[in-house]
Short mmCIF file of C-alpha atoms and ligand atoms in Angstrom, two decimals:
data_model
loop_
_atom_site.label_atom_id
_atom_site.label_comp_id
_atom_site.label_asym_id
_atom_site.label_seq_id
_atom_site.Cartn_x
_atom_site.Cartn_y
_atom_site.Cartn_z
CA MET A 99 -1.79 27.22 1.50
CA ALA A 100 -0.48 25.98 -1.81
CA SER A 101 2.06 28.84 -2.23
CA ALA A 102 3.41 28.24 1.34
CA VAL A 103 4.42 24.76 0.39
CA PHE A 104 5.46 25.28 -3.18
CA VAL A 105 7.34 28.64 -2.96
CA GLY A 106 11.11 28.16 -3.42
CA ALA A 107 10.88 24.37 -3.80
CA ILE A 108 11.68 22.25 -6.73
CA ASP A 109 8.46 21.18 -8.47
CA PHE A 110 7.83 17.84 -10.04
CA ASP A 111 5.00 16.92 -12.25
CA TYR A 112 2.87 15.21 -9.62
CA GLY A 113 0.10 14.48 -12.17
CA ASP A 114 2.51 12.43 -14.26
CA ALA A 115 3.77 10.69 -11.17
CA LEU A 116 0.09 9.95 -10.09
CA SER A 117 -0.73 8.41 -13.51
CA LYS A 118 2.50 6.36 -13.48
CA SER A 119 1.79 5.11 -9.87
CA LEU A 120 -1.50 3.64 -11.05
CA LEU A 121 0.05 1.97 -14.16
CA TYR A 122 2.24 0.02 -11.78
CA PHE A 123 -0.62 -2.04 -10.41
CA GLU A 124 -1.48 -3.25 -13.97
CA ALA A 125 2.08 -4.53 -14.28
CA GLN A 126 1.60 -6.57 -11.15
CA ARG A 127 -1.57 -8.20 -12.18
CA SER A 128 -1.81 -11.92 -12.00
CA GLY A 129 -4.65 -13.78 -13.84
CA ARG A 130 -6.51 -13.06 -17.02
CA LEU A 131 -5.68 -9.60 -18.15
CA PRO A 132 -8.70 -7.53 -19.40
CA TYR A 133 -9.02 -5.88 -22.86
CA ASN A 134 -8.29 -2.46 -21.53
CA GLN A 135 -4.96 -3.52 -20.01
CA ARG A 136 -2.50 -0.60 -20.59
CA VAL A 137 0.72 -2.26 -19.63
CA THR A 138 0.98 -4.28 -22.81
CA TRP A 139 4.22 -6.09 -22.17
CA ARG A 140 2.37 -8.38 -19.78
CA ASP A 141 0.11 -11.15 -20.62
CA HIS A 142 -2.21 -13.67 -18.78
CA SER A 143 -0.56 -15.72 -16.06
CA GLY A 144 -1.39 -17.96 -13.06
CA LEU A 145 -4.59 -19.25 -14.81
CA THR A 146 -4.72 -22.42 -12.82
CA ASP A 147 -4.01 -20.96 -9.41
CA GLY A 148 -6.08 -22.81 -6.82
CA LEU A 149 -6.89 -25.74 -9.16
CA GLU A 150 -5.01 -28.29 -7.21
CA GLN A 151 -7.11 -27.34 -4.11
CA GLY A 152 -10.27 -27.07 -5.98
CA VAL A 153 -10.67 -23.38 -5.58
CA ASP A 154 -10.54 -20.53 -8.06
CA LEU A 155 -7.72 -18.29 -7.02
CA VAL A 156 -7.08 -16.70 -10.35
CA GLY A 157 -6.31 -13.01 -10.24
CA GLY A 158 -4.80 -10.69 -7.55
CA TYR A 159 -1.26 -9.12 -7.42
CA TYR A 160 2.23 -10.34 -7.51
CA ASP A 161 3.57 -8.30 -4.60
CA ALA A 162 7.12 -7.67 -5.81
CA GLY A 163 9.65 -9.06 -8.35
CA ASP A 164 8.59 -12.73 -7.97
CA HIS A 165 5.35 -14.61 -8.63
CA VAL A 166 4.08 -15.69 -5.10
CA LYS A 167 0.84 -14.11 -4.13
CA PHE A 168 1.13 -13.17 -0.56
CA GLY A 169 -2.24 -12.29 0.99
CA LEU A 170 -1.01 -10.05 3.81
CA PRO A 171 0.92 -7.52 1.88
CA MET A 172 -1.63 -7.60 -0.90
CA ALA A 173 -4.38 -6.81 1.57
CA PHE A 174 -2.38 -3.93 3.01
CA THR A 175 -1.77 -2.58 -0.45
CA VAL A 176 -5.49 -2.47 -1.08
CA THR A 177 -6.16 -0.87 2.28
CA MET A 178 -3.70 1.95 1.58
CA LEU A 179 -5.01 2.55 -1.99
CA SER A 180 -8.46 2.71 -0.48
CA TRP A 181 -7.53 5.04 2.19
CA GLY A 182 -5.83 7.17 -0.34
CA VAL A 183 -9.19 7.43 -2.29
CA ILE A 184 -11.14 8.08 0.80
CA GLU A 185 -8.93 11.06 1.81
CA TYR A 186 -7.99 12.36 -1.49
CA GLY A 187 -10.76 11.22 -3.85
CA ARG A 188 -11.66 14.71 -5.04
CA ASP A 189 -8.10 15.36 -6.00
CA ILE A 190 -7.82 12.05 -7.97
CA GLU A 191 -11.07 12.70 -9.65
CA SER A 192 -9.89 16.29 -10.51
CA ALA A 193 -6.74 14.69 -12.07
CA ASP A 194 -8.97 12.31 -14.08
CA GLU A 195 -7.38 9.19 -12.66
CA MET A 196 -10.44 7.87 -10.54
CA ASP A 197 -11.29 5.09 -12.88
CA HIS A 198 -7.76 3.73 -12.78
CA ALA A 199 -7.67 3.98 -8.94
CA LEU A 200 -10.89 2.12 -8.62
CA GLU A 201 -9.58 -0.59 -10.99
CA ALA A 202 -6.50 -0.99 -8.94
CA ILE A 203 -8.49 -1.52 -5.80
CA LYS A 204 -11.02 -3.77 -7.54
CA TRP A 205 -8.29 -6.09 -8.93
CA GLY A 206 -7.36 -6.81 -5.29
CA THR A 207 -10.86 -7.01 -3.78
CA ASP A 208 -12.15 -9.33 -6.49
CA TYR A 209 -9.41 -11.64 -5.60
CA PHE A 210 -10.18 -11.43 -1.82
CA ILE A 211 -13.80 -12.28 -2.49
CA LYS A 212 -12.52 -15.44 -4.24
CA ALA A 213 -10.04 -16.26 -1.58
CA HIS A 214 -12.70 -15.87 1.23
CA THR A 215 -14.44 -19.20 0.38
CA THR A 216 -16.47 -19.66 3.49
CA PRO A 217 -16.88 -17.51 6.62
CA ASN A 218 -13.93 -19.22 8.43
CA VAL A 219 -11.65 -19.97 5.41
CA LEU A 220 -9.28 -17.53 3.81
CA TRP A 221 -6.68 -18.56 1.17
CA ALA A 222 -3.54 -16.68 2.32
CA GLU A 223 -0.93 -17.47 -0.25
CA VAL A 224 -0.47 -19.05 -3.64
CA GLY A 225 2.88 -20.47 -4.67
CA ASP A 226 5.84 -20.67 -2.20
CA GLY A 227 8.84 -18.39 -1.95
CA ASP A 228 11.38 -21.24 -1.87
CA THR A 229 10.52 -22.93 -5.08
CA ASP A 230 9.69 -19.62 -6.77
CA HIS A 231 13.13 -18.22 -6.03
CA TYR A 232 14.80 -21.19 -7.68
CA CYS A 233 13.39 -19.82 -10.92
CA TRP A 234 13.89 -16.67 -12.92
CA GLN A 235 10.91 -16.71 -15.28
CA ARG A 236 8.33 -14.50 -16.66
CA PRO A 237 4.93 -14.92 -14.98
CA GLU A 238 3.58 -16.05 -18.27
CA ASP A 239 5.93 -19.05 -18.28
CA MET A 240 5.58 -20.12 -14.66
CA THR A 241 6.49 -23.66 -14.00
CA THR A 242 6.78 -23.43 -10.19
CA SER A 243 4.57 -24.75 -7.62
CA ARG A 244 1.21 -22.98 -7.36
CA GLN A 245 0.07 -24.75 -4.19
CA ALA A 246 -2.34 -22.66 -2.22
CA TYR A 247 -2.37 -22.23 1.56
CA LYS A 248 -5.27 -21.27 3.72
CA VAL A 249 -6.08 -20.20 7.25
CA ASP A 250 -9.22 -21.68 8.94
CA GLN A 251 -10.58 -22.19 12.52
CA ASP A 252 -8.13 -25.03 13.00
CA ASN A 253 -5.28 -23.20 11.56
CA PRO A 254 -6.02 -19.50 12.48
CA GLY A 255 -4.51 -16.33 10.99
CA SER A 256 -5.98 -13.31 12.75
CA ASP A 257 -3.43 -10.96 11.13
CA ILE A 258 -4.29 -11.83 7.58
CA ALA A 259 -8.01 -12.07 8.36
CA GLY A 260 -7.84 -8.61 10.00
CA GLU A 261 -5.87 -6.93 7.31
CA THR A 262 -8.15 -8.49 4.59
CA ALA A 263 -11.23 -7.30 6.60
CA ALA A 264 -9.63 -3.80 6.82
CA ALA A 265 -8.91 -3.69 3.05
CA MET A 266 -12.50 -4.85 2.14
CA ALA A 267 -14.11 -2.48 4.69
CA ALA A 268 -12.07 0.39 3.31
CA ALA A 269 -12.85 -0.56 -0.22
CA SER A 270 -16.58 -0.70 0.61
CA ILE A 271 -16.41 2.89 1.42
CA VAL A 272 -14.60 3.69 -1.82
CA PHE A 273 -17.35 1.82 -3.93
CA ARG A 274 -20.32 3.05 -1.94
CA ARG A 275 -21.55 5.62 -4.39
CA SER A 276 -20.34 4.10 -7.68
CA ASN A 277 -21.27 0.51 -7.09
CA PRO A 278 -23.45 -0.04 -4.04
CA HIS A 279 -23.99 -3.71 -4.60
CA TYR A 280 -20.27 -4.37 -4.69
CA SER A 281 -19.78 -2.14 -1.73
CA HIS A 282 -22.32 -4.22 0.25
CA LEU A 283 -20.68 -7.41 -0.72
CA LEU A 284 -17.23 -6.25 0.37
CA LEU A 285 -18.70 -5.11 3.75
CA HIS A 286 -20.28 -8.52 4.25
CA HIS A 287 -17.02 -10.23 3.74
CA ALA A 288 -15.20 -7.72 5.84
CA GLN A 289 -17.49 -8.43 8.71
CA GLN A 290 -17.25 -12.20 8.50
CA LEU A 291 -13.53 -12.05 8.27
CA PHE A 292 -13.14 -9.91 11.28
CA GLU A 293 -15.30 -12.18 13.29
CA PHE A 294 -13.29 -15.12 12.09
CA GLY A 295 -9.99 -13.45 12.96
CA ASP A 296 -11.25 -12.26 16.34
CA ARG A 297 -12.79 -15.58 17.37
CA TYR A 298 -9.98 -17.94 16.29
CA ARG A 299 -6.94 -16.15 17.37
CA GLY A 300 -3.48 -16.98 16.02
CA ARG A 301 -0.61 -15.82 13.88
CA TYR A 302 -0.93 -16.79 10.37
CA ASP A 303 2.79 -17.63 10.06
CA GLU A 304 2.17 -20.27 12.59
CA SER A 305 -0.62 -21.80 10.51
CA VAL A 306 1.19 -21.37 7.01
CA ALA A 307 4.78 -22.05 7.60
CA GLU A 308 5.59 -21.09 3.94
CA VAL A 309 5.20 -17.42 4.63
CA LYS A 310 7.58 -17.28 7.59
CA SER A 311 10.87 -16.30 5.87
CA TYR A 312 9.01 -13.78 3.57
CA TYR A 313 6.11 -12.14 5.15
CA GLY A 314 6.16 -13.46 8.80
CA SER A 315 4.01 -11.44 11.05
CA VAL A 316 6.53 -10.01 13.48
CA SER A 317 4.13 -7.63 15.29
CA GLY A 318 1.58 -10.50 15.68
CA TYR A 319 -2.20 -10.10 14.96
CA GLU A 320 -3.40 -7.53 17.66
CA ASP A 321 -2.66 -4.51 15.52
CA GLU A 322 -4.52 -5.95 12.58
CA LEU A 323 -7.53 -6.61 14.77
CA LEU A 324 -7.55 -3.07 15.98
CA TRP A 325 -6.95 -1.85 12.61
CA ALA A 326 -9.84 -3.91 11.15
CA ALA A 327 -12.20 -2.71 13.93
CA LEU A 328 -11.56 0.74 13.07
CA TRP A 329 -12.05 0.28 9.41
CA LEU A 330 -15.29 -1.59 10.04
CA HIS A 331 -16.40 1.21 12.31
CA LYS A 332 -15.61 3.86 9.53
CA ALA A 333 -17.48 1.72 6.99
CA THR A 334 -20.67 1.01 9.21
CA ASP A 335 -20.71 3.61 11.96
CA ASP A 336 -21.47 0.55 14.20
CA GLU A 337 -20.66 1.33 17.71
CA TYR A 338 -19.65 -2.33 18.43
CA TYR A 339 -16.44 -1.92 16.33
CA LEU A 340 -15.37 1.41 18.04
CA GLU A 341 -16.11 -0.14 21.39
CA TYR A 342 -13.80 -3.02 20.33
CA ALA A 343 -11.04 -0.66 19.68
CA ILE A 344 -11.56 1.20 22.92
CA SER A 345 -12.02 -1.77 25.28
CA ASN A 346 -9.02 -3.56 23.73
CA ALA A 347 -6.79 -0.68 23.33
CA ASN A 348 -4.59 -1.63 26.23
CA LEU A 349 -4.74 -5.30 25.99
CA MET A 350 -3.83 -5.29 22.27
CA GLY A 351 -1.14 -2.74 22.57
CA GLY A 352 -3.01 0.01 20.68
CA VAL A 353 -2.14 2.66 23.26
CA GLY A 354 0.94 0.91 24.44
CA TRP A 355 3.25 0.79 21.48
CA ALA A 356 5.11 4.11 20.55
CA MET A 357 6.11 3.29 17.03
CA ASN A 358 8.56 4.66 14.43
CA GLU A 359 7.25 2.81 11.50
CA PHE A 360 4.19 1.96 9.66
CA SER A 361 4.12 -1.09 7.37
CA TRP A 362 2.45 -4.18 5.97
CA ASP A 363 3.28 -5.84 9.18
CA VAL A 364 3.04 -3.17 11.89
CA LYS A 365 -0.24 -1.27 11.82
CA TYR A 366 -0.08 0.49 15.29
CA ALA A 367 0.64 4.00 13.86
CA GLY A 368 -2.27 3.83 11.37
CA VAL A 369 -4.57 2.55 14.10
CA GLN A 370 -3.56 5.46 16.31
CA ILE A 371 -3.92 8.01 13.51
CA MET A 372 -7.40 6.74 12.64
CA ALA A 373 -8.37 6.87 16.39
CA SER A 374 -7.13 10.54 16.45
CA GLN A 375 -9.25 11.32 13.49
CA LEU A 376 -12.23 10.11 15.51
CA LEU A 377 -11.31 12.21 18.45
CA MET A 378 -11.01 15.28 16.11
CA GLU A 379 -14.28 14.56 14.42
CA GLY A 380 -15.98 14.12 17.74
CA LYS A 381 -17.19 10.73 16.80
CA HIS A 382 -17.13 9.21 20.20
CA GLY A 383 -18.91 9.08 23.54
CA ASP A 384 -17.67 10.98 26.65
CA ASP A 385 -16.54 7.69 28.18
CA GLN A 386 -14.38 7.02 25.12
CA ARG A 387 -12.55 10.30 25.05
CA GLY A 388 -9.76 9.30 27.42
CA VAL A 389 -8.70 6.19 25.48
CA LEU A 390 -8.93 8.07 22.21
CA GLU A 391 -6.56 10.63 23.75
CA GLN A 392 -4.11 7.94 24.65
CA TYR A 393 -4.22 6.69 21.06
CA ARG A 394 -3.61 10.27 19.95
CA ARG A 395 -0.53 10.76 22.23
CA LYS A 396 1.04 7.62 20.47
CA ALA A 397 -0.09 8.83 16.99
CA GLU A 398 1.79 12.13 17.82
CA HIS A 399 4.80 10.28 18.95
CA TYR A 400 5.03 8.67 15.54
CA LEU A 401 4.57 11.89 13.68
CA CYS A 402 6.98 13.85 15.83
CA SER A 403 9.49 11.17 15.48
CA CYS A 404 9.24 11.37 11.65
CA LEU A 405 9.51 15.12 12.01
CA GLY A 406 12.74 14.83 14.17
CA LYS A 407 10.93 16.54 16.99
CA ASN A 408 10.87 13.89 19.76
CA ASN A 409 13.06 14.07 22.68
CA GLY A 410 15.34 11.09 21.95
CA SER A 411 13.67 8.53 19.61
CA ASN A 412 13.42 10.04 16.20
CA VAL A 413 13.51 8.30 12.82
CA GLU A 414 17.06 8.53 11.39
CA ARG A 415 17.62 10.56 8.23
CA SER A 416 20.07 10.20 5.43
CA PRO A 417 22.40 13.08 4.79
CA GLY A 418 20.14 13.97 1.81
CA GLY A 419 17.11 14.06 4.12
CA LEU A 420 15.50 10.79 3.52
CA LEU A 421 13.73 9.08 6.55
CA PHE A 422 15.70 5.85 7.19
CA ILE A 423 14.33 2.90 9.03
CA ARG A 424 16.25 -0.05 7.58
CA LYS A 425 18.25 -1.02 4.69
CA TRP A 426 16.01 -3.66 3.08
CA ASN A 427 13.24 -1.86 1.14
CA ASN A 428 13.43 1.37 3.21
CA MET A 429 11.13 3.30 0.79
CA GLN A 430 8.13 1.47 1.99
CA TYR A 431 8.40 3.34 5.37
CA VAL A 432 9.02 6.67 3.71
CA THR A 433 5.84 6.46 1.67
CA SER A 434 3.57 5.28 4.46
CA ALA A 435 5.02 8.17 6.57
CA ALA A 436 4.37 10.76 3.95
CA PHE A 437 0.85 9.51 3.69
CA LEU A 438 0.18 9.65 7.60
CA LEU A 439 1.90 13.16 7.82
CA MET A 440 -0.24 14.35 5.07
CA VAL A 441 -3.54 13.04 6.46
CA TYR A 442 -2.76 14.36 9.86
CA SER A 443 -1.71 17.66 8.66
CA ASP A 444 -5.14 17.89 6.85
CA ALA A 445 -6.92 16.89 10.01
CA LEU A 446 -5.01 19.56 12.21
CA ARG A 447 -5.59 22.19 9.58
CA GLY A 448 -9.33 21.53 9.64
CA MET A 449 -9.28 22.12 13.41
CA ASN A 450 -6.97 25.09 13.06
CA ARG A 451 -4.59 23.39 15.37
CA GLU A 452 -0.73 22.68 15.44
CA LEU A 453 1.11 19.51 16.30
CA ARG A 454 2.81 19.89 19.69
CA CYS A 455 6.09 17.77 19.85
CA PRO A 456 8.50 17.63 22.59
CA GLY A 457 10.98 19.45 20.39
CA GLY A 458 8.51 22.26 19.50
CA THR A 459 5.15 22.84 17.71
CA VAL A 460 4.90 22.01 14.07
CA SER A 461 2.20 23.69 11.82
CA PRO A 462 0.05 21.82 9.33
CA ALA A 463 1.90 23.55 6.49
CA GLU A 464 5.27 22.46 7.86
CA MET A 465 4.19 18.80 8.22
CA LEU A 466 2.89 18.92 4.55
CA ALA A 467 6.05 20.44 3.40
CA PHE A 468 8.04 17.70 5.09
CA ALA A 469 5.83 15.13 3.45
CA LYS A 470 6.44 16.73 0.19
CA SER A 471 10.31 16.77 0.79
CA GLN A 472 10.11 13.00 1.10
CA VAL A 473 8.13 12.63 -2.08
CA ASP A 474 10.46 15.06 -3.82
CA TYR A 475 13.49 13.03 -2.69
CA ILE A 476 11.85 10.01 -4.25
CA LEU A 477 11.22 11.88 -7.54
CA GLY A 478 14.72 13.10 -7.93
CA SER A 479 15.56 15.74 -5.45
CA ASN A 480 18.33 13.81 -3.88
CA PRO A 481 22.14 13.58 -3.95
CA ARG A 482 22.03 11.10 -6.84
CA ASN A 483 19.52 13.17 -8.92
CA MET A 484 17.75 9.96 -9.50
CA SER A 485 14.13 9.24 -9.44
CA TYR A 486 13.34 6.06 -7.42
CA LEU A 487 9.91 5.87 -9.10
CA VAL A 488 10.73 3.79 -12.11
CA GLY A 489 9.85 5.39 -15.48
CA PHE A 490 9.65 8.90 -14.00
CA GLY A 491 12.02 11.67 -15.36
CA SER A 492 15.11 10.57 -17.30
CA VAL A 493 17.23 9.14 -14.59
CA PHE A 494 15.65 6.06 -12.70
CA PRO A 495 16.66 2.44 -11.89
CA ARG A 496 17.23 0.45 -15.11
CA MET A 497 18.07 -2.93 -13.41
CA MET A 498 15.06 -3.35 -11.15
CA HIS A 499 15.05 -6.71 -9.49
CA HIS A 500 11.85 -8.09 -11.30
CA ARG A 501 11.48 -11.30 -13.16
CA GLY A 502 8.97 -10.10 -15.71
CA ALA A 503 10.69 -6.80 -16.52
CA SER A 504 14.15 -8.22 -16.95
CA ILE A 505 13.18 -10.79 -19.60
CA VAL A 506 11.89 -10.09 -23.13
CA SER A 507 8.14 -9.51 -23.18
CA TYR A 508 5.95 -12.35 -23.74
CA ARG A 509 4.13 -10.39 -26.47
CA GLU A 510 7.37 -10.31 -28.39
CA TYR A 511 8.70 -13.72 -27.85
CA LYS A 512 6.37 -16.55 -26.99
CA GLY A 513 8.86 -19.35 -26.80
CA PHE A 514 9.30 -20.78 -23.33
CA ILE A 515 11.98 -19.49 -21.08
CA GLY A 516 12.79 -21.96 -18.41
CA CYS A 517 13.57 -21.64 -14.80
CA THR A 518 17.46 -21.60 -14.92
CA GLN A 519 17.53 -20.26 -18.48
CA GLY A 520 15.98 -17.07 -17.09
CA TYR A 521 19.08 -16.85 -14.63
CA ASP A 522 21.66 -17.60 -17.22
CA ASP A 523 20.32 -15.39 -20.01
CA TRP A 524 18.51 -12.52 -18.40
CA TYR A 525 19.27 -12.09 -14.68
CA SER A 526 22.87 -12.12 -15.18
CA SER A 527 22.70 -9.75 -18.28
CA GLU A 528 24.42 -6.52 -17.81
CA ASP A 529 21.82 -4.81 -20.09
CA PRO A 530 19.07 -2.68 -18.66
CA ASN A 531 15.63 -4.43 -18.23
CA PRO A 532 13.91 -4.78 -21.48
CA ASN A 533 10.55 -3.76 -19.89
CA VAL A 534 10.15 -0.67 -17.73
CA VAL A 535 7.80 -1.22 -14.77
CA VAL A 536 6.36 2.38 -14.79
CA GLY A 537 5.30 3.55 -11.44
CA ALA A 538 7.17 0.99 -9.35
CA LEU A 539 9.00 2.49 -6.34
CA VAL A 540 12.26 0.48 -5.66
CA GLY A 541 13.56 -0.28 -2.11
CA GLY A 542 15.79 2.67 -2.55
CA PRO A 543 19.06 4.19 -1.10
CA ASP A 544 20.78 3.28 2.19
CA SER A 545 21.25 5.51 5.11
CA ARG A 546 24.04 7.42 3.22
CA ASP A 547 21.98 7.89 0.08
CA ALA A 548 23.97 5.31 -1.78
CA PHE A 549 22.26 3.20 -4.34
CA VAL A 550 23.62 0.37 -6.46
CA ASP A 551 21.37 -0.22 -9.61
CA ASP A 552 22.07 -3.87 -9.87
CA ARG A 553 19.58 -6.60 -10.50
CA GLY A 554 21.12 -8.71 -7.65
CA ASN A 555 20.84 -5.89 -5.18
CA TYR A 556 17.25 -6.89 -4.23
CA MET A 557 17.32 -4.80 -0.90
CA GLN A 558 17.55 -1.61 -3.11
CA THR A 559 16.23 -2.52 -6.53
CA GLU A 560 13.19 -4.60 -5.82
CA ALA A 561 9.90 -2.67 -5.83
CA CYS A 562 6.63 -3.77 -3.83
CA THR A 563 3.02 -2.87 -4.30
CA TYR A 564 2.85 -1.52 -0.80
CA ASN A 565 5.64 0.96 -1.63
CA THR A 566 3.63 2.78 -4.29
CA ALA A 567 0.15 2.42 -2.70
CA PRO A 568 0.22 5.20 -0.23
CA LEU A 569 1.66 7.50 -2.90
CA VAL A 570 -1.39 7.52 -5.00
CA GLY A 571 -3.37 9.81 -2.65
CA VAL A 572 -0.26 11.75 -1.84
CA PHE A 573 0.59 12.40 -5.52
CA ALA A 574 -3.08 13.52 -6.09
CA LYS A 575 -2.98 16.02 -3.29
CA LEU A 576 0.33 17.46 -4.28
CA TRP A 577 -0.85 17.69 -7.95
CA HIS A 578 -3.95 19.53 -6.86
CA LEU A 579 -1.98 22.08 -4.76
CA GLN A 580 0.00 22.62 -7.83
CA ASN A 581 -3.16 23.00 -10.15
CA PRO A 582 -5.78 24.41 -7.88
CA SER A 583 -7.87 25.42 -10.82
CA PHE A 584 -8.44 21.98 -12.05
CA ASP A 585 -11.28 21.03 -9.82
CA VAL A 586 -13.76 18.38 -10.44
CA LEU A 587 -16.46 20.68 -8.88
CA ASN A 588 -15.43 23.38 -11.29
CA LYS A 589 -15.48 20.87 -14.04
CA GLU A 590 -19.06 19.79 -13.17
CA LYS A 591 -20.04 23.43 -12.98
CA SER A 592 -18.63 24.14 -16.50
CA ALA A 593 -20.28 21.05 -18.05
CA LEU A 594 -23.55 22.10 -16.58
CA LEU A 595 -23.11 25.79 -18.01
CA ALA A 596 -22.13 24.22 -21.34
CA SER A 597 -25.26 22.09 -21.29
CA TYR A 598 -27.38 25.16 -20.69
CA LYS A 599 -25.86 27.00 -23.62
CA LYS A 600 -26.73 24.35 -26.04
C1 NAG B 873 14.37 15.27 27.19
O1 NAG B 873 15.16 14.15 27.75
C2 NAG B 873 16.05 14.36 28.70
C3 NAG B 873 16.83 13.09 29.23
O2 NAG B 873 15.76 12.05 29.37
C4 NAG B 873 15.35 15.06 29.91
O3 NAG B 873 16.33 15.38 30.81
C5 NAG B 873 14.71 16.35 29.45
O4 NAG B 873 13.94 16.93 30.42
C6 NAG B 873 13.73 16.04 28.35
N1 NAG B 873 13.13 17.27 27.78
C7 NAG B 873 11.87 17.29 27.37
C8 NAG B 873 11.44 18.67 26.82
O5 NAG B 873 10.99 16.53 27.64
C1 NAG B 874 22.90 16.70 -9.14
O1 NAG B 874 22.47 17.93 -9.64
C2 NAG B 874 23.15 18.91 -9.06
C3 NAG B 874 22.51 20.32 -9.60
O2 NAG B 874 22.19 20.23 -10.91
C4 NAG B 874 24.64 18.92 -9.38
O3 NAG B 874 25.27 20.00 -8.80
C5 NAG B 874 25.20 17.59 -8.88
O4 NAG B 874 26.54 17.50 -9.23
C6 NAG B 874 24.35 16.39 -9.40
N1 NAG B 874 24.79 15.24 -8.78
C7 NAG B 874 25.05 14.06 -9.41
C8 NAG B 874 25.44 12.92 -8.61
O5 NAG B 874 24.78 13.89 -10.58
#
């Protein structure tokens, strides 16, 4: 298997990429940084978040190059990190990166626990984009509004409640063995959040107007409710949640929407792939099979579309071979596609099956090879010979659109840098960023593989946590294919043998 994918291809150091991808989440931390913080150009920030509202909202992640804490993309980031650990945990463990992966997830889930103050209240955002964007400051200097916004039963937000439920349910699976108490707590929150989101229906951007121009929920909340139900089913095996996804499949668009993208906003492809996994695992009743097959047809539409094997609607590709959805932060769609292709290829291989597309059948090995081609493009196998993963290789973006990265580190200069001073002295500087946000994946090139490394070019040079999140599992799997003898099971066996010899 490994050889089929690797023969004749350019190989990158996926282990290095994996380690770097997990460092990125430390650079994006908000709150009080722990003693073992490895990204040392950062320091504490946002220590009074929530104070005005009388709630402790310290912690969590800045999602991109500014300092608003947006709950919806943060939750999606944590769901994808958790899914990566669930699918590729053994690979991550073999690469000795499990502790870092768990820390990255827990930094998010600790925050969600704080933000979910009562069963029907979820704090959805801290800070607001408009005032934040007037300033170019380090997070450690922040002087912008830290107003917090919530959803509750009178101001519902089924999308953010659903995604946060999905994140906590997925993370509860991740922590089941290593931290059963924490896992149980996460599951409890997830179940309450799902019930809240399901019972009090509404889009969160109608309750929290401040998110609208940044993370408005274009696809509505029905995809998140289905997604949360399937994650809760995976975490609990409770039939109620599966039946929810079956009986609402039509009504909520789960088997209606044929998608070409999977993102923090649009979850249908993820829902459809998870439903297909249930079908393949035989985890369903006879009466549920028909609906799960409808889900699978839509899942396969998505995959065939990425593979260029649909009749008609395929995802566009750049001349260099990169999947292209849209010019603003296109890389997010590339990494989520690589993840779903890899997961589905593993599921098909387990069943000894192939993917049947209108344009021909595709073997699991071919699907994996295509996912790898997208990852390799990201790491430097592209017309510009540039790694879009910051800090990887020798050629990568130096002018990432990121406030903290572009200003001298707080550890080096503790003097205050004001809101407009940051724009004057740092944003407009022609110099490369003084701090390298290792492991960040920038928005990336356009449909012609062109990329302008300019701080003002935020469509291409800004990175987001949900760009990198799906890559963690993907890098781990590719690393393991490259290094099959490094296996955690072998490692345990040799440790055992060594202990006998003593
Ligand atoms: C592809 O689409 C065209 C035009 O709609 C149709 O004529 C043709 O039969 C389709 N081919 C397949 C294999 O579905
Ligand atoms: C990228 O690398 C290839 C192979 O080494 C070389 O032929 C090509 O000119 C390089 N392209 C750029 C833009 O540097």
